[in-house]
Amino acid sequence: MCCPPSIFKETGLKAEKDLNKISRRPGGRFNVIQCSPVHPREDSPTGVSEHQTQNRREVAAQYILPCDPNVVLTLRQRKDSGIDLSDFINSQKHDIDSTGLVCMWPAEEIMTYYCISRPELFRNKRVIELGSGYGLAGLAIAACTEASEVLLTDGNPQVVEYIRKNMTESSGLFGDTKVRACIVHWSRHQAAMPGLNFDIVIAADW
């Protein structure tokens, strides 16, 4: 997703230098994980109702995880057209980008499929995900692999808020796995976080 010309004018961005700070979306998905929208209804078995959706920029989506047996993960996320000027202003304010809000990135889908296809790698392990976005991979690991702990992180406070909503939405799927989310800004958290040690670090880019 690129800023429309009016945003360049209003925010005073300078061509090449600042263009790199803008999140852009490649087309398509790999469709290795089935995904469908959840239509809001008060009696929906997923518990997602119209009054729970904070604004019209959001949508709830169901991801069918090919575990044994299959697990249905419901995530709240932005619609494709759900990024606006306020998000870019927030990005500049906190010196972050809006990548995690743009979409569910294809690389996240592939990483999710890889991880849940190999549950033995994560069983009884402590896992941290960097740049979690809406949390598909981290929450899928928590739901399908019997990891002991999964920490989902992102540098964007808005994105972390979505992760926490999605954790609550699917909390019944995690069994004994401890699941948490927090803000980690790579340029500000270069030193190891005291007391936090992990067996596995995962991350996906595009």
JSON list of C-alpha atoms in Angstrom, two decimals:
[
{"chain": "A", "resi": 1, "resn": "MET", "atom": "CA", "xyz": [0.00, 0.00, 0.00]},
{"chain": "A", "resi": 2, "resn": "CYS", "atom": "CA", "xyz": [1.37, 3.41, -0.95]},
{"chain": "A", "resi": 3, "resn": "CYS", "atom": "CA", "xyz": [0.40, 6.81, 0.36]},
{"chain": "A", "resi": 4, "resn": "PRO", "atom": "CA", "xyz": [-1.83, 8.75, -2.03]},
{"chain": "A", "resi": 5, "resn": "PRO", "atom": "CA", "xyz": [-0.30, 11.97, -3.42]},
{"chain": "A", "resi": 6, "resn": "SER", "atom": "CA", "xyz": [-2.25, 14.15, -0.98]},
{"chain": "A", "resi": 7, "resn": "ILE", "atom": "CA", "xyz": [-0.48, 12.53, 1.97]},
{"chain": "A", "resi": 8, "resn": "PHE", "atom": "CA", "xyz": [2.92, 13.29, 0.52]},
{"chain": "A", "resi": 9, "resn": "LYS", "atom": "CA", "xyz": [1.87, 16.93, 0.34]},
{"chain": "A", "resi": 10, "resn": "GLU", "atom": "CA", "xyz": [0.33, 17.11, 3.81]},
{"chain": "A", "resi": 11, "resn": "THR", "atom": "CA", "xyz": [3.11, 15.32, 5.69]},
{"chain": "A", "resi": 12, "resn": "GLY", "atom": "CA", "xyz": [5.98, 16.85, 3.74]},
{"chain": "A", "resi": 13, "resn": "LEU", "atom": "CA", "xyz": [7.57, 13.52, 2.80]},
{"chain": "A", "resi": 14, "resn": "LYS", "atom": "CA", "xyz": [10.64, 13.75, 0.57]},
{"chain": "A", "resi": 15, "resn": "ALA", "atom": "CA", "xyz": [10.64, 11.35, -2.39]},
{"chain": "A", "resi": 16, "resn": "GLU", "atom": "CA", "xyz": [13.15, 8.50, -2.11]},
{"chain": "A", "resi": 17, "resn": "LYS", "atom": "CA", "xyz": [14.28, 9.04, 1.48]},
{"chain": "A", "resi": 18, "resn": "ASP", "atom": "CA", "xyz": [10.83, 8.88, 3.05]},
{"chain": "A", "resi": 19, "resn": "LEU", "atom": "CA", "xyz": [9.24, 6.53, 0.51]},
{"chain": "A", "resi": 20, "resn": "ASN", "atom": "CA", "xyz": [11.09, 3.69, 2.21]},
{"chain": "A", "resi": 21, "resn": "LYS", "atom": "CA", "xyz": [9.12, 4.35, 5.40]},
{"chain": "A", "resi": 22, "resn": "ILE", "atom": "CA", "xyz": [5.78, 3.66, 3.72]},
{"chain": "A", "resi": 23, "resn": "SER", "atom": "CA", "xyz": [4.36, 0.16, 3.82]},
{"chain": "A", "resi": 24, "resn": "ARG", "atom": "CA", "xyz": [3.39, -1.32, 0.49]},
{"chain": "A", "resi": 25, "resn": "ARG", "atom": "CA", "xyz": [1.48, -4.50, -0.15]},
{"chain": "A", "resi": 26, "resn": "PRO", "atom": "CA", "xyz": [2.27, -7.15, -2.76]},
{"chain": "A", "resi": 27, "resn": "GLY", "atom": "CA", "xyz": [-0.72, -8.74, -4.44]},
{"chain": "A", "resi": 28, "resn": "GLY", "atom": "CA", "xyz": [-2.23, -12.09, -3.63]},
{"chain": "A", "resi": 29, "resn": "ARG", "atom": "CA", "xyz": [-1.92, -14.90, -1.08]},
{"chain": "A", "resi": 30, "resn": "PHE", "atom": "CA", "xyz": [-0.51, -18.39, -1.33]},
{"chain": "A", "resi": 31, "resn": "ASN", "atom": "CA", "xyz": [-3.74, -19.93, 0.00]},
{"chain": "A", "resi": 32, "resn": "VAL", "atom": "CA", "xyz": [-2.01, -22.71, 1.92]},
{"chain": "A", "resi": 33, "resn": "ILE", "atom": "CA", "xyz": [-4.24, -21.75, 4.86]},
{"chain": "A", "resi": 34, "resn": "GLN", "atom": "CA", "xyz": [-7.94, -21.33, 4.17]},
{"chain": "A", "resi": 35, "resn": "CYS", "atom": "CA", "xyz": [-9.32, -17.93, 5.12]},
{"chain": "A", "resi": 36, "resn": "SER", "atom": "CA", "xyz": [-12.85, -16.53, 5.03]},
{"chain": "A", "resi": 37, "resn": "PRO", "atom": "CA", "xyz": [-14.54, -13.42, 6.45]},
{"chain": "A", "resi": 38, "resn": "VAL", "atom": "CA", "xyz": [-16.79, -13.71, 9.48]},
{"chain": "A", "resi": 39, "resn": "HIS", "atom": "CA", "xyz": [-20.07, -11.93, 8.88]},
{"chain": "A", "resi": 40, "resn": "PRO", "atom": "CA", "xyz": [-21.05, -10.15, 12.13]},
{"chain": "A", "resi": 41, "resn": "ARG", "atom": "CA", "xyz": [-24.18, -11.51, 13.79]},
{"chain": "A", "resi": 42, "resn": "GLU", "atom": "CA", "xyz": [-25.35, -11.23, 17.36]},
{"chain": "A", "resi": 43, "resn": "ASP", "atom": "CA", "xyz": [-25.85, -15.02, 17.50]},
{"chain": "A", "resi": 44, "resn": "SER", "atom": "CA", "xyz": [-22.57, -15.89, 15.76]},
{"chain": "A", "resi": 45, "resn": "PRO", "atom": "CA", "xyz": [-20.96, -19.00, 17.31]},
{"chain": "A", "resi": 46, "resn": "THR", "atom": "CA", "xyz": [-17.57, -17.28, 17.01]},
{"chain": "A", "resi": 47, "resn": "GLY", "atom": "CA", "xyz": [-18.69, -14.60, 19.42]},
{"chain": "A", "resi": 48, "resn": "VAL", "atom": "CA", "xyz": [-17.87, -11.85, 16.91]},
{"chain": "A", "resi": 49, "resn": "SER", "atom": "CA", "xyz": [-20.78, -9.42, 16.74]},
{"chain": "A", "resi": 50, "resn": "GLU", "atom": "CA", "xyz": [-21.36, -6.04, 15.13]},
{"chain": "A", "resi": 51, "resn": "HIS", "atom": "CA", "xyz": [-21.00, -4.10, 18.37]},
{"chain": "A", "resi": 52, "resn": "GLN", "atom": "CA", "xyz": [-17.61, -5.74, 19.01]},
{"chain": "A", "resi": 53, "resn": "THR", "atom": "CA", "xyz": [-16.13, -4.32, 15.83]},
{"chain": "A", "resi": 54, "resn": "GLN", "atom": "CA", "xyz": [-14.83, -0.92, 16.78]},
{"chain": "A", "resi": 55, "resn": "ASN", "atom": "CA", "xyz": [-15.09, 0.68, 13.38]},
{"chain": "A", "resi": 56, "resn": "ARG", "atom": "CA", "xyz": [-15.76, -0.04, 9.76]},
{"chain": "A", "resi": 57, "resn": "ARG", "atom": "CA", "xyz": [-12.07, -0.34, 8.97]},
{"chain": "A", "resi": 58, "resn": "GLU", "atom": "CA", "xyz": [-11.96, -3.73, 10.72]},
{"chain": "A", "resi": 59, "resn": "VAL", "atom": "CA", "xyz": [-13.02, -7.19, 9.68]},
{"chain": "A", "resi": 60, "resn": "ALA", "atom": "CA", "xyz": [-13.00, -10.54, 11.46]},
{"chain": "A", "resi": 61, "resn": "ALA", "atom": "CA", "xyz": [-11.49, -13.44, 9.53]},
{"chain": "A", "resi": 62, "resn": "GLN", "atom": "CA", "xyz": [-11.41, -17.17, 10.19]},
{"chain": "A", "resi": 63, "resn": "TYR", "atom": "CA", "xyz": [-8.22, -19.09, 9.42]},
{"chain": "A", "resi": 64, "resn": "ILE", "atom": "CA", "xyz": [-8.55, -22.88, 9.22]},
{"chain": "A", "resi": 65, "resn": "LEU", "atom": "CA", "xyz": [-5.25, -24.24, 10.49]},
{"chain": "A", "resi": 66, "resn": "PRO", "atom": "CA", "xyz": [-4.37, -27.66, 9.01]},
{"chain": "A", "resi": 67, "resn": "CYS", "atom": "CA", "xyz": [-3.46, -29.25, 12.34]},
{"chain": "A", "resi": 68, "resn": "ASP", "atom": "CA", "xyz": [-4.64, -32.67, 13.50]},
{"chain": "A", "resi": 69, "resn": "PRO", "atom": "CA", "xyz": [-7.49, -32.01, 14.00]},
{"chain": "A", "resi": 70, "resn": "ASN", "atom": "CA", "xyz": [-8.05, -28.70, 12.20]},
{"chain": "A", "resi": 71, "resn": "VAL", "atom": "CA", "xyz": [-8.19, -25.58, 14.37]},
{"chain": "A", "resi": 72, "resn": "VAL", "atom": "CA", "xyz": [-10.22, -22.48, 13.48]},
{"chain": "A", "resi": 73, "resn": "LEU", "atom": "CA", "xyz": [-8.49, -19.26, 14.52]},
{"chain": "A", "resi": 74, "resn": "THR", "atom": "CA", "xyz": [-10.49, -16.02, 14.42]},
{"chain": "A", "resi": 75, "resn": "LEU", "atom": "CA", "xyz": [-8.47, -12.83, 13.95]},
{"chain": "A", "resi": 76, "resn": "ARG", "atom": "CA", "xyz": [-9.62, -9.25, 13.91]},
{"chain": "A", "resi": 77, "resn": "GLN", "atom": "CA", "xyz": [-7.71, -7.17, 11.36]},
{"chain": "A", "resi": 78, "resn": "ARG", "atom": "CA", "xyz": [-7.97, -4.15, 9.08]},
{"chain": "A", "resi": 79, "resn": "LYS", "atom": "CA", "xyz": [-9.79, -4.32, 5.78]},
{"chain": "A", "resi": 80, "resn": "ASP", "atom": "CA", "xyz": [-7.64, -3.85, 2.69]},
{"chain": "A", "resi": 81, "resn": "SER", "atom": "CA", "xyz": [-8.77, -0.22, 2.53]},
{"chain": "A", "resi": 82, "resn": "GLY", "atom": "CA", "xyz": [-8.51, 0.29, 6.29]},
{"chain": "A", "resi": 83, "resn": "ILE", "atom": "CA", "xyz": [-5.30, 2.35, 6.43]},
{"chain": "A", "resi": 84, "resn": "ASP", "atom": "CA", "xyz": [-5.76, 6.10, 6.56]},
{"chain": "A", "resi": 85, "resn": "LEU", "atom": "CA", "xyz": [-3.80, 9.29, 7.22]},
{"chain": "A", "resi": 86, "resn": "SER", "atom": "CA", "xyz": [-4.08, 8.93, 11.00]},
{"chain": "A", "resi": 87, "resn": "ASP", "atom": "CA", "xyz": [-2.13, 5.66, 10.83]},
{"chain": "A", "resi": 88, "resn": "PHE", "atom": "CA", "xyz": [0.73, 7.32, 8.95]},
{"chain": "A", "resi": 89, "resn": "ILE", "atom": "CA", "xyz": [0.74, 10.20, 11.42]},
{"chain": "A", "resi": 90, "resn": "ASN", "atom": "CA", "xyz": [0.94, 7.66, 14.26]},
{"chain": "A", "resi": 91, "resn": "SER", "atom": "CA", "xyz": [3.80, 5.92, 12.47]},
{"chain": "A", "resi": 92, "resn": "GLN", "atom": "CA", "xyz": [5.78, 9.13, 12.19]},
{"chain": "A", "resi": 93, "resn": "LYS", "atom": "CA", "xyz": [5.04, 10.05, 15.80]},
{"chain": "A", "resi": 94, "resn": "HIS", "atom": "CA", "xyz": [6.43, 6.77, 17.16]},
{"chain": "A", "resi": 95, "resn": "ASP", "atom": "CA", "xyz": [9.14, 6.32, 14.49]},
{"chain": "A", "resi": 96, "resn": "ILE", "atom": "CA", "xyz": [7.60, 3.08, 13.25]},
{"chain": "A", "resi": 97, "resn": "ASP", "atom": "CA", "xyz": [5.98, 1.87, 10.05]},
{"chain": "A", "resi": 98, "resn": "SER", "atom": "CA", "xyz": [2.44, 0.66, 9.41]},
{"chain": "A", "resi": 99, "resn": "THR", "atom": "CA", "xyz": [3.43, -2.70, 7.93]},
{"chain": "A", "resi": 100, "resn": "GLY", "atom": "CA", "xyz": [1.55, -4.73, 10.53]},
{"chain": "A", "resi": 101, "resn": "LEU", "atom": "CA", "xyz": [-1.72, -2.93, 9.81]},
{"chain": "A", "resi": 102, "resn": "VAL", "atom": "CA", "xyz": [-1.64, -3.16, 6.02]},
{"chain": "A", "resi": 103, "resn": "CYS", "atom": "CA", "xyz": [-2.69, -6.79, 5.57]},
{"chain": "A", "resi": 104, "resn": "MET", "atom": "CA", "xyz": [-1.97, -10.38, 6.50]},
{"chain": "A", "resi": 105, "resn": "TRP", "atom": "CA", "xyz": [1.31, -10.70, 4.64]},
{"chain": "A", "resi": 106, "resn": "PRO", "atom": "CA", "xyz": [1.93, -13.76, 2.39]},
{"chain": "A", "resi": 107, "resn": "ALA", "atom": "CA", "xyz": [5.19, -14.59, 4.20]},
{"chain": "A", "resi": 108, "resn": "GLU", "atom": "CA", "xyz": [3.30, -14.82, 7.50]},
{"chain": "A", "resi": 109, "resn": "GLU", "atom": "CA", "xyz": [0.93, -17.33, 5.93]},
{"chain": "A", "resi": 110, "resn": "ILE", "atom": "CA", "xyz": [3.81, -19.49, 4.68]},
{"chain": "A", "resi": 111, "resn": "MET", "atom": "CA", "xyz": [5.64, -19.33, 8.01]},
{"chain": "A", "resi": 112, "resn": "THR", "atom": "CA", "xyz": [2.45, -20.32, 9.83]},
{"chain": "A", "resi": 113, "resn": "TYR", "atom": "CA", "xyz": [1.98, -23.34, 7.58]},
{"chain": "A", "resi": 114, "resn": "TYR", "atom": "CA", "xyz": [5.61, -24.40, 8.05]},
{"chain": "A", "resi": 115, "resn": "CYS", "atom": "CA", "xyz": [5.47, -24.10, 11.84]},
{"chain": "A", "resi": 116, "resn": "ILE", "atom": "CA", "xyz": [2.23, -25.97, 12.43]},
{"chain": "A", "resi": 117, "resn": "SER", "atom": "CA", "xyz": [3.35, -28.70, 10.01]},
{"chain": "A", "resi": 118, "resn": "ARG", "atom": "CA", "xyz": [6.26, -29.38, 12.39]},
{"chain": "A", "resi": 119, "resn": "PRO", "atom": "CA", "xyz": [4.75, -29.28, 15.89]},
{"chain": "A", "resi": 120, "resn": "GLU", "atom": "CA", "xyz": [7.59, -31.37, 17.32]},
{"chain": "A", "resi": 121, "resn": "LEU", "atom": "CA", "xyz": [9.96, -28.42, 16.82]},
{"chain": "A", "resi": 122, "resn": "PHE", "atom": "CA", "xyz": [7.94, -26.27, 19.22]},
{"chain": "A", "resi": 123, "resn": "ARG", "atom": "CA", "xyz": [6.60, -28.75, 21.77]},
{"chain": "A", "resi": 124, "resn": "ASN", "atom": "CA", "xyz": [7.53, -27.66, 25.32]},
{"chain": "A", "resi": 125, "resn": "LYS", "atom": "CA", "xyz": [9.61, -24.79, 23.91]},
{"chain": "A", "resi": 126, "resn": "ARG", "atom": "CA", "xyz": [9.56, -21.05, 24.63]},
{"chain": "A", "resi": 127, "resn": "VAL", "atom": "CA", "xyz": [8.93, -19.13, 21.40]},
{"chain": "A", "resi": 128, "resn": "ILE", "atom": "CA", "xyz": [9.15, -15.43, 20.53]},
{"chain": "A", "resi": 129, "resn": "GLU", "atom": "CA", "xyz": [7.84, -13.92, 17.29]},
{"chain": "A", "resi": 130, "resn": "LEU", "atom": "CA", "xyz": [9.33, -10.64, 16.06]},
{"chain": "A", "resi": 131, "resn": "GLY", "atom": "CA", "xyz": [7.09, -8.38, 13.99]},
{"chain": "A", "resi": 132, "resn": "SER", "atom": "CA", "xyz": [3.98, -10.45, 14.66]},
{"chain": "A", "resi": 133, "resn": "GLY", "atom": "CA", "xyz": [1.47, -8.30, 12.78]},
{"chain": "A", "resi": 134, "resn": "TYR", "atom": "CA", "xyz": [-2.01, -9.62, 13.58]},
{"chain": "A", "resi": 135, "resn": "GLY", "atom": "CA", "xyz": [-0.47, -12.68, 15.22]},
{"chain": "A", "resi": 136, "resn": "LEU", "atom": "CA", "xyz": [-1.37, -15.52, 12.86]},
{"chain": "A", "resi": 137, "resn": "ALA", "atom": "CA", "xyz": [1.88, -17.47, 13.18]},
{"chain": "A", "resi": 138, "resn": "GLY", "atom": "CA", "xyz": [2.40, -16.99, 16.91]},
{"chain": "A", "resi": 139, "resn": "LEU", "atom": "CA", "xyz": [-1.19, -17.78, 17.81]},
{"chain": "A", "resi": 140, "resn": "ALA", "atom": "CA", "xyz": [-1.19, -20.79, 15.48]},
{"chain": "A", "resi": 141, "resn": "ILE", "atom": "CA", "xyz": [1.90, -22.14, 17.24]},
{"chain": "A", "resi": 142, "resn": "ALA", "atom": "CA", "xyz": [0.17, -21.62, 20.59]},
{"chain": "A", "resi": 143, "resn": "ALA", "atom": "CA", "xyz": [-2.95, -23.44, 19.37]},
{"chain": "A", "resi": 144, "resn": "CYS", "atom": "CA", "xyz": [-1.35, -26.34, 17.49]},
{"chain": "A", "resi": 145, "resn": "THR", "atom": "CA", "xyz": [2.08, -27.29, 18.84]},
{"chain": "A", "resi": 146, "resn": "GLU", "atom": "CA", "xyz": [1.92, -27.53, 22.66]},
{"chain": "A", "resi": 147, "resn": "ALA", "atom": "CA", "xyz": [4.64, -24.91, 23.06]},
{"chain": "A", "resi": 148, "resn": "SER", "atom": "CA", "xyz": [5.21, -23.98, 26.69]},
{"chain": "A", "resi": 149, "resn": "GLU", "atom": "CA", "xyz": [5.14, -20.22, 25.98]},
{"chain": "A", "resi": 150, "resn": "VAL", "atom": "CA", "xyz": [4.63, -17.91, 23.00]},
{"chain": "A", "resi": 151, "resn": "LEU", "atom": "CA", "xyz": [5.49, -14.20, 23.15]},
{"chain": "A", "resi": 152, "resn": "LEU", "atom": "CA", "xyz": [4.21, -12.13, 20.21]},
{"chain": "A", "resi": 153, "resn": "THR", "atom": "CA", "xyz": [5.90, -8.78, 19.65]},
{"chain": "A", "resi": 154, "resn": "ASP", "atom": "CA", "xyz": [5.62, -5.79, 17.34]},
{"chain": "A", "resi": 155, "resn": "GLY", "atom": "CA", "xyz": [6.95, -2.24, 17.34]},
{"chain": "A", "resi": 156, "resn": "ASN", "atom": "CA", "xyz": [3.60, -0.63, 16.54]},
{"chain": "A", "resi": 157, "resn": "PRO", "atom": "CA", "xyz": [1.32, -0.09, 19.58]},
{"chain": "A", "resi": 158, "resn": "GLN", "atom": "CA", "xyz": [-1.78, -0.30, 17.37]},
{"chain": "A", "resi": 159, "resn": "VAL", "atom": "CA", "xyz": [-0.68, -3.69, 16.07]},
{"chain": "A", "resi": 160, "resn": "VAL", "atom": "CA", "xyz": [0.01, -5.01, 19.58]},
{"chain": "A", "resi": 161, "resn": "GLU", "atom": "CA", "xyz": [-3.51, -3.96, 20.57]},
{"chain": "A", "resi": 162, "resn": "TYR", "atom": "CA", "xyz": [-4.87, -6.10, 17.72]},
{"chain": "A", "resi": 163, "resn": "ILE", "atom": "CA", "xyz": [-2.73, -9.02, 18.86]},
{"chain": "A", "resi": 164, "resn": "ARG", "atom": "CA", "xyz": [-4.17, -8.76, 22.37]},
{"chain": "A", "resi": 165, "resn": "LYS", "atom": "CA", "xyz": [-7.72, -8.67, 21.00]},
{"chain": "A", "resi": 166, "resn": "ASN", "atom": "CA", "xyz": [-6.98, -11.76, 18.94]},
{"chain": "A", "resi": 167, "resn": "MET", "atom": "CA", "xyz": [-5.43, -13.53, 21.92]},
{"chain": "A", "resi": 168, "resn": "THR", "atom": "CA", "xyz": [-8.64, -12.93, 23.88]},
{"chain": "A", "resi": 169, "resn": "GLU", "atom": "CA", "xyz": [-10.79, -14.03, 20.94]},
{"chain": "A", "resi": 170, "resn": "SER", "atom": "CA", "xyz": [-9.02, -17.39, 20.69]},
{"chain": "A", "resi": 171, "resn": "SER", "atom": "CA", "xyz": [-7.89, -17.94, 24.29]},
{"chain": "A", "resi": 172, "resn": "GLY", "atom": "CA", "xyz": [-9.80, -21.22, 24.51]},
{"chain": "A", "resi": 173, "resn": "LEU", "atom": "CA", "xyz": [-7.52, -22.79, 21.89]},
{"chain": "A", "resi": 174, "resn": "PHE", "atom": "CA", "xyz": [-4.21, -22.46, 23.69]},
{"chain": "A", "resi": 175, "resn": "GLY", "atom": "CA", "xyz": [-4.49, -25.18, 26.33]},
{"chain": "A", "resi": 176, "resn": "ASP", "atom": "CA", "xyz": [-1.58, -24.97, 28.79]},
{"chain": "A", "resi": 177, "resn": "THR", "atom": "CA", "xyz": [0.50, -22.72, 26.53]},
{"chain": "A", "resi": 178, "resn": "LYS", "atom": "CA", "xyz": [1.25, -19.32, 28.06]},
{"chain": "A", "resi": 179, "resn": "VAL", "atom": "CA", "xyz": [0.57, -16.60, 25.48]},
{"chain": "A", "resi": 180, "resn": "ARG", "atom": "CA", "xyz": [1.59, -12.95, 25.85]},
{"chain": "A", "resi": 181, "resn": "ALA", "atom": "CA", "xyz": [2.08, -9.87, 23.67]},
{"chain": "A", "resi": 182, "resn": "CYS", "atom": "CA", "xyz": [4.28, -6.81, 24.10]},
{"chain": "A", "resi": 183, "resn": "ILE", "atom": "CA", "xyz": [5.82, -3.89, 22.21]},
{"chain": "A", "resi": 184, "resn": "VAL", "atom": "CA", "xyz": [9.37, -4.43, 20.97]},
{"chain": "A", "resi": 185, "resn": "HIS", "atom": "CA", "xyz": [10.84, -1.63, 18.88]},
{"chain": "A", "resi": 186, "resn": "TRP", "atom": "CA", "xyz": [13.96, -3.03, 17.25]},
{"chain": "A", "resi": 187, "resn": "SER", "atom": "CA", "xyz": [15.89, 0.25, 17.22]},
{"chain": "A", "resi": 188, "resn": "ARG", "atom": "CA", "xyz": [15.15, 0.86, 20.91]},
{"chain": "A", "resi": 189, "resn": "HIS", "atom": "CA", "xyz": [15.38, -2.66, 22.35]},
{"chain": "A", "resi": 190, "resn": "GLN", "atom": "CA", "xyz": [18.73, -3.81, 21.02]},
{"chain": "A", "resi": 191, "resn": "ALA", "atom": "CA", "xyz": [19.86, -5.28, 24.33]},
{"chain": "A", "resi": 192, "resn": "ALA", "atom": "CA", "xyz": [18.42, -8.58, 25.48]},
{"chain": "A", "resi": 193, "resn": "MET", "atom": "CA", "xyz": [15.32, -8.27, 27.61]},
{"chain": "A", "resi": 194, "resn": "PRO", "atom": "CA", "xyz": [16.35, -9.23, 31.18]},
{"chain": "A", "resi": 195, "resn": "GLY", "atom": "CA", "xyz": [14.97, -12.53, 32.38]},
{"chain": "A", "resi": 196, "resn": "LEU", "atom": "CA", "xyz": [13.53, -13.51, 29.00]},
{"chain": "A", "resi": 197, "resn": "ASN", "atom": "CA", "xyz": [15.16, -16.48, 27.32]},
{"chain": "A", "resi": 198, "resn": "PHE", "atom": "CA", "xyz": [13.70, -18.29, 24.33]},
{"chain": "A", "resi": 199, "resn": "ASP", "atom": "CA", "xyz": [14.38, -21.55, 22.56]},
{"chain": "A", "resi": 200, "resn": "ILE", "atom": "CA", "xyz": [13.04, -20.43, 19.19]},
{"chain": "A", "resi": 201, "resn": "VAL", "atom": "CA", "xyz": [12.83, -17.04, 17.45]},
{"chain": "A", "resi": 202, "resn": "ILE", "atom": "CA", "xyz": [10.55, -16.71, 14.42]},
{"chain": "A", "resi": 203, "resn": "ALA", "atom": "CA", "xyz": [9.98, -13.83, 12.01]},
{"chain": "A", "resi": 204, "resn": "ALA", "atom": "CA", "xyz": [8.60, -13.32, 8.50]},
{"chain": "A", "resi": 205, "resn": "ASP", "atom": "CA", "xyz": [9.06, -10.44, 6.08]},
{"chain": "A", "resi": 206, "resn": "TRP", "atom": "CA", "xyz": [6.62, -10.03, 3.20]}
]
